[in-house]
Amino acid sequence: MTETPPESASRRDDVQAHKRILILDYGSQYTQLIARRIREERVFCEIHPPTRSLDWIREWAPAGIILSGGPASVYDEGVPTLDPELLTLGIPILGICYGMQLIAHLEGGKVHHGTREYGRADLRVSGGDPLFDGFDPEEPARVWCSHGDHVDEPPPGYRALASTATLPVAAFGDEDRDIYGVQFHPEVAHTPRGEEILSNFLFRIAGCEPTWTPGAFVDQAVARIAEQAGDEHVICGLSGGVDSSVAAALVHRAVGDRLTCIFVDNGLLRKGERTSVERTFRKHMGIRLVVVDARREFLEAVDGIVDPEAKRKAIGGTFIRIFEETARREGHDARFLVQGTLYPDVIESVSTGGPSVTIKTHHNVGGLPEEMPFRLIEPLRELFKDEVRNVGRELGLPEDFVGRHPFPGPGLGIRVLGEVTEDRLAVLREADHIYLEEIREAGLYDEIWQAFAVLLPIRSVGVMGDSRTYENVIALRAVTSRDGMTADWYHFPHDVLSRISTRIINEVAGVNRVTYDVSSKPPATIEWE
């Protein structure tokens, strides 16, 4: 397989100011959390597979490398490994869990196989090393462990830096070469001082600088977009959500009036969405906006389709076709299409060649046809959701747009489970509107990362007015999250849930039952499809 080049010289210059971190993903469920913690320290990082070649890594030029955890054992056959030469390049390295075991195995240490440990432990540091700078050897620090193997003896040239009651070598380091390993997970919330450990690696060991800020990103992104687009015209699809709004504002700053935003009313929108978008982007932002009524075309495209992946691809294909027609009709011969792809979309959707697997195809990543007449501008694809919101604020977007809950590209099409029809969409749209209205009325909207209603593909027996009913079931979903990579269900006050349920059943014709989803991510995803 041919490797994708790291990026252009100008992009390298941009991020070298940040002295970025490369994360090699060995399949841990926590890999994305490592990236989030590093970004929170205002240092740029990216996740890549461990199959990246030494030449690729040299070209990418990281200030430091983090080897993630993973489910494998260094003694298994065919497990992801590491080119030992990477340890000789002079780049600071931190191995976490499996990453630590891999360093030990390659460097001649003793890795003990088959003793599982999962949960909290008290860490005692030896002191005198930069990784645990600020930690008191007399005061144990709580950490979180999740491993099957562990290191019994550090490799030659390394020394043990910390231990627990069950791990004589809970951390080790070769301070002359700036190579370190920890058996626990500093990236998770259950390791309260984990951020300090990562911060020590970033700043004291790898020499990074906290310059990954919204303002710096805006300046760099605008310059990149201007260079990429040249003198060509650009079109952008607006959904009214945070991602597309911030992407449009960034591109508008870069290319000005050569941007045409197209808002497609696909019939899969929330109640009042079209009116809100027209008012905001025409009146407040001064962006050229074309509104297309394509409700009939989209309903025909998804007619009879039940499979969620097939829905996404049908919606994506219809979206591009309408864009082509609109661009020709507007007479600008646009060459570029703006999409609000985010970094979690990329991580979840694209198989990177490593041990992580694709979860689902995102509309902004994998749901588009392979051949299309546009080249993509994806100015947000390296950002997490909270970073996008901060960029939006930097650009001066209204807070009611910046603070909105995420809304998927396929819209209500993937929240109507099963067949999508105009009647079923109408039921869901009204239920969803009542749900969000009550959340705002209760003052809970900003506490919740995402909330929405789902129309289930089943019917339920009920009783209304002494008569038997057999009608639709609405499921409510609300989660708290930092970035959408992991999420916990929101613990509503019971009176609020009761009021929401009563209103939906009383006011939405065809619904006689409301349920609440109490699944976390993982194992569930946030969206149902």
XYZ file of C-alpha atoms in Angstrom:
529
model
C 0.000 0.000 0.000
C 1.352 3.443 -0.950
C 1.623 5.823 1.962
C -0.081 9.204 1.848
C 2.534 11.976 1.970
C 2.477 13.856 5.274
C 1.441 17.191 3.721
C 2.708 20.133 1.745
C 5.724 22.203 2.747
C 3.509 25.163 3.708
C 1.424 22.954 5.970
C 4.594 21.638 7.622
C 5.720 25.204 8.260
C 2.359 25.997 9.863
C 2.395 23.161 12.353
C 6.119 23.193 13.092
C 5.456 26.400 15.007
C 3.421 24.162 17.319
C 6.124 21.442 17.536
C 3.488 18.785 17.027
C 3.072 15.299 18.484
C 2.590 12.074 16.519
C 0.356 9.429 18.144
C 0.784 5.905 16.821
C -2.445 3.985 17.382
C -2.112 0.381 18.542
C -5.852 -0.100 18.912
C -6.616 1.276 22.369
C -10.147 2.465 23.066
C -8.473 5.484 24.704
C -6.298 6.634 21.784
C -8.610 9.515 20.928
C -8.489 10.640 24.551
C -4.715 10.974 24.276
C -5.228 13.347 21.367
C -7.845 15.334 23.262
C -5.604 15.772 26.289
C -2.733 16.977 24.111
C -4.978 19.440 22.255
C -6.204 20.732 25.618
C -2.587 21.616 26.368
C -2.721 23.729 23.160
C -0.328 21.432 21.301
C -1.195 20.064 17.864
C -1.204 16.278 17.393
C -2.464 13.675 14.962
C -3.264 9.965 15.214
C -1.690 7.631 12.650
C -1.283 3.862 12.265
C 1.868 2.146 13.505
C 2.557 1.045 9.929
C 3.884 4.497 9.048
C 7.419 4.144 7.685
C 10.494 5.759 9.172
C 10.784 7.968 6.091
C 7.188 9.110 6.571
C 7.819 9.872 10.246
C 11.002 11.793 9.463
C 9.085 13.840 6.894
C 6.248 14.474 9.349
C 8.909 15.712 11.792
C 7.225 15.295 15.176
C 8.635 16.888 18.292
C 7.600 13.763 20.159
C 5.869 10.428 19.608
C 3.313 8.686 21.815
C 2.709 4.953 21.424
C -0.860 4.172 22.489
C -2.129 1.177 24.390
C -3.818 -1.736 22.702
C -5.380 -5.164 23.248
C -2.462 -7.214 21.873
C 0.409 -8.961 23.623
C 3.967 -8.434 22.395
C 4.279 -12.246 22.339
C 1.350 -12.845 19.958
C 1.897 -13.507 16.268
C 1.145 -10.788 13.746
C 0.664 -8.055 16.335
C 1.358 -4.403 15.474
C 4.940 -3.573 16.288
C 7.536 -0.871 15.871
C 10.622 -0.467 13.750
C 13.413 -0.565 16.390
C 15.252 2.138 14.460
C 12.549 4.589 15.538
C 14.058 4.415 19.023
C 17.388 5.648 17.648
C 16.143 8.786 15.843
C 16.533 11.078 18.836
C 12.784 11.851 18.969
C 11.300 11.823 22.513
C 8.938 8.868 22.921
C 6.283 7.990 25.506
C 4.805 4.486 25.475
C 1.458 3.969 27.203
C 0.456 0.455 28.356
C 1.064 -1.740 25.267
C 3.329 1.017 23.965
C 5.483 0.663 27.087
C 5.568 -3.125 26.759
C 6.594 -2.800 23.126
C 9.519 -0.537 24.020
C 10.586 -2.947 26.751
C 10.320 -5.972 24.455
C 12.354 -4.362 21.663
C 14.971 -2.957 24.038
C 15.615 -6.200 25.931
C 13.421 -5.764 29.011
C 11.297 -8.497 30.622
C 7.568 -8.406 29.800
C 5.447 -10.726 31.940
C 2.580 -12.310 30.011
C -0.919 -13.096 31.184
C -1.591 -11.270 34.458
C -4.601 -9.015 33.994
C -5.091 -5.860 36.013
C -8.026 -3.527 35.577
C -8.929 -0.588 37.790
C -7.419 1.969 40.130
C -3.990 1.711 41.702
C -1.775 3.931 43.863
C 1.399 5.053 42.107
C 4.596 5.825 44.003
C 7.252 7.714 42.041
C 10.992 7.483 42.578
C 11.554 11.176 41.873
C 14.226 13.106 40.053
C 12.951 12.608 36.501
C 11.177 15.093 34.183
C 8.155 12.846 33.450
C 6.958 12.987 37.055
C 8.172 16.485 37.825
C 6.000 17.975 40.570
C 5.069 14.577 42.067
C 6.023 13.894 45.692
C 7.659 10.471 46.264
C 6.013 10.412 49.692
C 2.496 10.956 48.331
C 0.901 8.181 46.198
C -0.995 9.288 43.103
C -4.117 7.463 41.907
C -3.846 5.955 38.396
C -5.985 3.746 36.162
C -4.697 0.412 34.852
C -6.073 -1.790 32.079
C -3.612 -4.397 30.868
C -2.904 -8.099 30.473
C 0.908 -7.963 30.349
C 3.333 -5.870 32.355
C 7.036 -5.102 32.549
C 8.965 -6.993 35.251
C 12.366 -5.445 34.566
C 13.216 -2.289 32.634
C 15.467 -2.679 29.589
C 19.213 -2.041 29.883
C 19.861 1.709 30.098
C 16.407 2.393 31.574
C 15.469 2.824 35.209
C 12.202 2.254 37.023
C 10.512 5.601 37.702
C 7.390 4.460 39.565
C 5.686 1.408 41.047
C 2.370 0.233 42.452
C 1.514 -2.543 44.897
C 1.357 -5.021 42.011
C 3.678 -3.407 39.449
C 7.342 -3.093 40.392
C 7.876 -1.177 37.146
C 4.788 0.987 36.597
C 6.924 3.464 34.653
C 10.449 3.523 33.280
C 12.671 5.893 31.376
C 15.940 6.308 29.551
C 16.496 9.949 30.379
C 19.540 10.276 28.143
C 17.466 9.323 25.068
C 14.142 10.809 26.291
C 12.294 7.496 25.934
C 9.675 6.727 28.596
C 6.925 4.235 29.298
C 3.979 4.075 31.700
C 1.906 0.963 32.378
C -1.194 2.940 33.374
C -3.380 5.332 31.337
C -2.633 9.019 32.039
C -5.176 10.098 29.422
C -8.310 8.899 31.265
C -10.239 10.855 33.887
C -9.649 8.045 36.417
C -5.982 9.126 36.528
C -6.519 12.518 38.225
C -2.972 13.803 37.628
C -2.594 12.268 34.194
C -2.705 15.666 32.519
C 0.374 16.706 34.509
C 2.277 13.652 33.256
C 1.328 14.346 29.644
C 2.147 18.027 30.127
C 5.600 17.125 31.430
C 6.214 14.979 28.369
C 5.010 17.701 25.984
C 6.835 20.675 27.436
C 9.739 19.448 29.579
C 10.764 16.495 27.420
C 9.540 17.137 23.849
C 9.983 20.923 23.983
C 6.528 21.761 22.612
C 4.948 25.200 22.855
C 1.299 25.945 23.796
C 0.527 27.760 20.549
C -2.343 25.684 19.154
C -4.998 28.393 19.714
C -8.202 29.356 17.873
C -6.626 32.590 16.646
C -3.550 30.823 15.317
C -5.716 28.202 13.641
C -7.878 30.841 11.927
C -4.840 32.654 10.526
C -3.286 29.432 9.218
C -6.558 28.000 7.883
C -7.462 31.177 5.999
C -4.004 31.249 4.388
C -4.247 27.573 3.400
C -7.745 27.982 1.960
C -6.692 31.036 -0.062
C -3.719 29.128 -1.437
C -5.780 26.043 -2.237
C -8.677 27.876 -3.893
C -6.584 30.399 -5.828
C -8.906 32.488 -8.001
C -11.540 29.761 -8.337
C -15.123 29.904 -7.122
C -16.114 27.837 -4.103
C -19.445 26.417 -2.998
C -20.396 25.327 0.487
C -23.308 23.288 1.698
C -24.956 24.817 4.738
C -26.943 22.688 7.142
C -27.308 25.392 9.770
C -25.179 23.391 12.196
C -21.955 24.419 13.896
C -19.583 22.628 11.525
C -20.883 23.954 8.228
C -21.383 27.443 9.680
C -17.788 27.688 10.940
C -16.432 26.179 7.716
C -18.394 28.712 5.666
C -17.170 31.618 7.790
C -13.540 30.487 7.435
C -13.793 30.104 3.672
C -15.652 33.407 3.315
C -12.811 35.157 5.117
C -10.343 33.551 2.691
C -12.131 33.972 -0.671
C -14.798 36.618 -0.035
C -17.528 36.924 -2.667
C -16.189 33.940 -4.597
C -17.987 31.787 -2.038
C -21.561 30.748 -2.732
C -23.317 28.926 0.081
C -26.042 26.535 -0.933
C -28.666 25.513 1.547
C -30.524 22.420 0.408
C -33.920 21.882 1.939
C -33.831 18.106 1.696
C -36.994 17.494 3.666
C -34.858 15.902 6.390
C -34.447 19.074 8.457
C -35.573 20.045 11.920
C -38.569 22.295 12.358
C -37.857 25.908 11.362
C -34.325 25.140 10.135
C -34.677 26.684 6.695
C -35.992 30.018 7.987
C -33.269 30.244 10.629
C -30.445 29.630 8.150
C -31.751 32.138 5.611
C -32.078 34.841 8.249
C -28.648 34.300 9.822
C -26.449 33.907 6.767
C -28.055 36.530 4.552
C -28.716 39.199 7.161
C -25.978 38.771 9.752
C -23.038 37.348 7.803
C -23.543 38.885 4.365
C -22.745 35.612 2.598
C -24.264 34.869 -0.793
C -26.852 32.178 -0.130
C -28.833 30.077 -2.584
C -31.735 28.038 -1.188
C -32.810 24.913 -3.075
C -36.077 23.125 -2.396
C -35.175 19.484 -3.027
C -37.553 17.745 -0.649
C -39.101 15.597 -3.357
C -35.736 14.476 -4.793
C -34.377 13.325 -1.441
C -37.523 11.454 -0.478
C -37.394 9.649 -3.806
C -33.709 8.843 -3.275
C -34.328 7.107 0.068
C -37.650 5.553 -0.886
C -37.741 1.965 0.348
C -34.180 2.058 1.766
C -33.829 0.636 5.279
C -30.089 0.000 5.651
C -28.428 3.032 7.346
C -25.251 2.928 5.242
C -27.324 2.779 2.058
C -29.334 5.765 3.305
C -26.185 7.800 3.904
C -24.818 7.043 0.459
C -28.152 7.797 -1.227
C -28.393 11.111 0.590
C -24.747 11.950 -0.179
C -25.176 11.115 -3.873
C -28.319 13.227 -4.147
C -26.606 16.064 -2.336
C -23.726 16.138 -4.844
C -26.050 15.903 -7.861
C -28.081 18.875 -6.649
C -24.879 20.784 -5.983
C -23.720 20.161 -9.533
C -27.021 21.355 -10.959
C -27.096 24.425 -8.724
C -23.487 25.359 -9.501
C -24.170 25.146 -13.251
C -27.370 27.140 -12.863
C -25.604 29.860 -10.897
C -22.995 30.116 -13.641
C -19.870 30.232 -11.470
C -18.282 26.945 -12.593
C -17.222 26.249 -9.032
C -14.201 23.987 -8.675
C -14.214 23.493 -4.897
C -16.718 22.121 -2.418
C -16.481 22.989 1.286
C -17.314 20.326 3.846
C -17.414 20.525 7.633
C -15.569 17.251 8.210
C -14.213 16.984 11.779
C -11.345 14.943 13.164
C -13.607 12.406 14.968
C -15.340 11.838 11.599
C -11.983 11.020 10.063
C -10.919 8.763 12.934
C -14.190 6.805 12.992
C -14.704 6.534 9.257
C -11.357 5.954 7.610
C -9.467 2.712 8.034
C -5.939 3.881 8.771
C -4.185 0.602 8.169
C -3.699 0.062 11.886
C -5.519 -2.116 14.403
C -8.467 0.264 14.814
C -11.581 -0.446 12.762
C -14.182 1.605 10.934
C -17.301 2.165 13.053
C -19.580 3.786 10.498
C -19.433 5.948 7.411
C -19.950 9.630 8.138
C -21.822 11.712 5.585
C -18.925 14.161 5.430
C -16.312 11.468 4.900
C -17.444 8.280 3.240
C -20.959 8.917 1.994
C -20.030 10.787 -1.187
C -19.553 9.300 -4.653
C -15.971 8.426 -5.623
C -16.185 10.563 -8.758
C -17.417 14.123 -8.458
C -16.522 17.374 -10.252
C -15.362 19.174 -7.097
C -12.140 19.202 -5.149
C -12.754 19.260 -1.408
C -11.884 22.010 1.010
C -12.196 20.596 4.527
C -10.894 23.340 6.813
C -12.036 21.652 10.049
C -10.884 18.081 9.508
C -8.116 18.388 12.110
C -10.400 19.797 14.836
C -12.508 18.276 17.584
C -15.987 19.684 18.182
C -15.124 21.987 21.068
C -12.223 23.387 19.042
C -14.653 24.131 16.196
C -16.901 26.047 18.588
C -13.955 28.108 19.808
C -12.933 28.873 16.224
C -16.512 29.987 15.547
C -16.347 32.375 18.475
C -13.000 33.670 17.186
C -14.727 34.372 13.865
C -17.560 36.241 15.583
C -20.386 33.828 14.804
C -23.580 34.201 16.881
C -23.547 32.129 20.056
C -26.878 30.484 19.197
C -25.119 28.940 16.178
C -21.795 28.220 17.863
C -23.458 26.532 20.846
C -25.897 24.377 18.887
C -25.989 20.648 19.381
C -24.468 18.590 16.546
C -26.788 17.632 13.695
C -25.778 14.922 11.197
C -25.425 15.620 7.488
C -28.147 13.095 6.562
C -30.437 14.860 9.025
C -33.609 13.167 10.196
C -33.058 10.545 7.501
C -30.926 8.548 9.941
C -33.150 9.298 12.923
C -36.182 7.788 11.239
C -35.128 4.192 11.709
C -36.282 1.975 8.895
C -38.166 3.379 5.927
C -38.183 7.160 5.507
C -41.502 8.673 4.444
C -42.982 12.146 4.592
C -45.495 11.082 7.252
C -42.841 9.462 9.465
C -40.602 12.522 9.126
C -43.480 14.776 10.200
C -44.012 12.696 13.354
C -40.320 12.811 14.273
C -39.947 16.510 13.460
C -42.720 17.506 15.858
C -41.510 15.190 18.625
C -37.940 16.465 18.282
C -39.115 20.089 18.375
C -41.040 19.518 21.612
C -38.070 17.696 23.138
C -35.580 20.501 22.440
C -38.104 23.167 23.426
C -38.587 21.584 26.853
C -34.832 21.157 27.350
C -34.292 24.858 26.683
C -37.232 25.815 28.889
C -35.692 23.803 31.740
C -32.327 25.572 31.249
C -30.558 22.303 30.442
C -29.610 22.806 26.786
C -26.041 23.945 27.446
C -25.439 21.102 29.922
C -26.126 18.536 27.190
C -23.689 17.859 24.358
C -26.341 16.456 22.018
C -30.055 15.705 22.331
C -32.484 14.407 19.735
C -35.492 12.182 19.183
C -35.553 8.958 17.173
C -38.564 7.352 15.501
C -38.339 3.600 15.980
C -39.370 1.131 13.257
C -41.925 -0.527 15.530
C -45.417 0.108 16.820
C -46.669 -0.214 20.356
C -50.021 -1.098 21.900
C -51.518 1.663 24.019
C -54.784 2.967 25.437
C -56.173 6.424 24.707
C -59.672 7.507 25.613
C -60.651 3.947 26.594
C -59.695 2.769 23.117
C -56.846 0.512 22.048
C -54.110 2.161 19.976
C -51.259 0.681 17.951
C -48.933 3.542 17.165
C -45.374 4.834 16.949
C -42.631 4.774 19.579
C -40.275 7.724 20.077
C -36.876 7.201 21.697
C -35.154 10.174 23.302
C -31.361 10.473 23.329
C -29.275 12.976 25.323
C -25.579 12.681 26.096
C -22.780 14.553 27.787
C -19.394 14.521 26.085
C -16.247 16.546 25.527
C -15.827 15.752 21.850
C -18.207 12.977 20.758
C -15.508 10.302 20.912
C -16.937 9.022 24.199
C -20.251 9.975 25.769
C -22.436 9.259 28.775
C -26.213 9.463 28.850
C -27.588 12.605 30.466
C -29.313 12.156 33.830
C -32.493 14.186 33.377
C -34.545 15.339 36.345
C -37.537 13.008 36.368
C -40.059 15.832 36.212
C -38.494 17.134 32.993
C -38.596 13.712 31.346
C -42.186 13.286 32.470
C -43.181 16.642 30.984
C -41.439 15.858 27.686
C -43.111 12.467 27.407
C -46.558 13.841 28.232
C -46.288 16.626 25.669
C -45.075 14.355 22.875
C -47.809 11.782 23.427
C -50.512 14.439 23.765
C -49.406 16.725 20.930
C -47.895 14.444 18.272
C -50.521 12.439 16.450
C -49.528 8.815 15.976
C -47.279 8.441 19.058
C -48.358 6.508 22.139
C -45.052 5.625 23.805
C -41.805 7.477 24.671
C -38.599 5.786 25.842
C -35.242 7.181 27.030
C -31.899 5.773 25.858
C -29.505 5.173 28.770
C -26.613 3.745 26.705
C -23.124 5.242 26.837
C -20.527 5.438 24.058
C -18.904 2.976 23.923
C -20.471 0.453 23.503
C -23.269 2.341 21.729
C -22.749 5.203 19.295
C -24.446 8.550 19.883
C -26.621 8.345 16.773
C -28.743 5.228 16.378
C -27.837 4.801 12.697
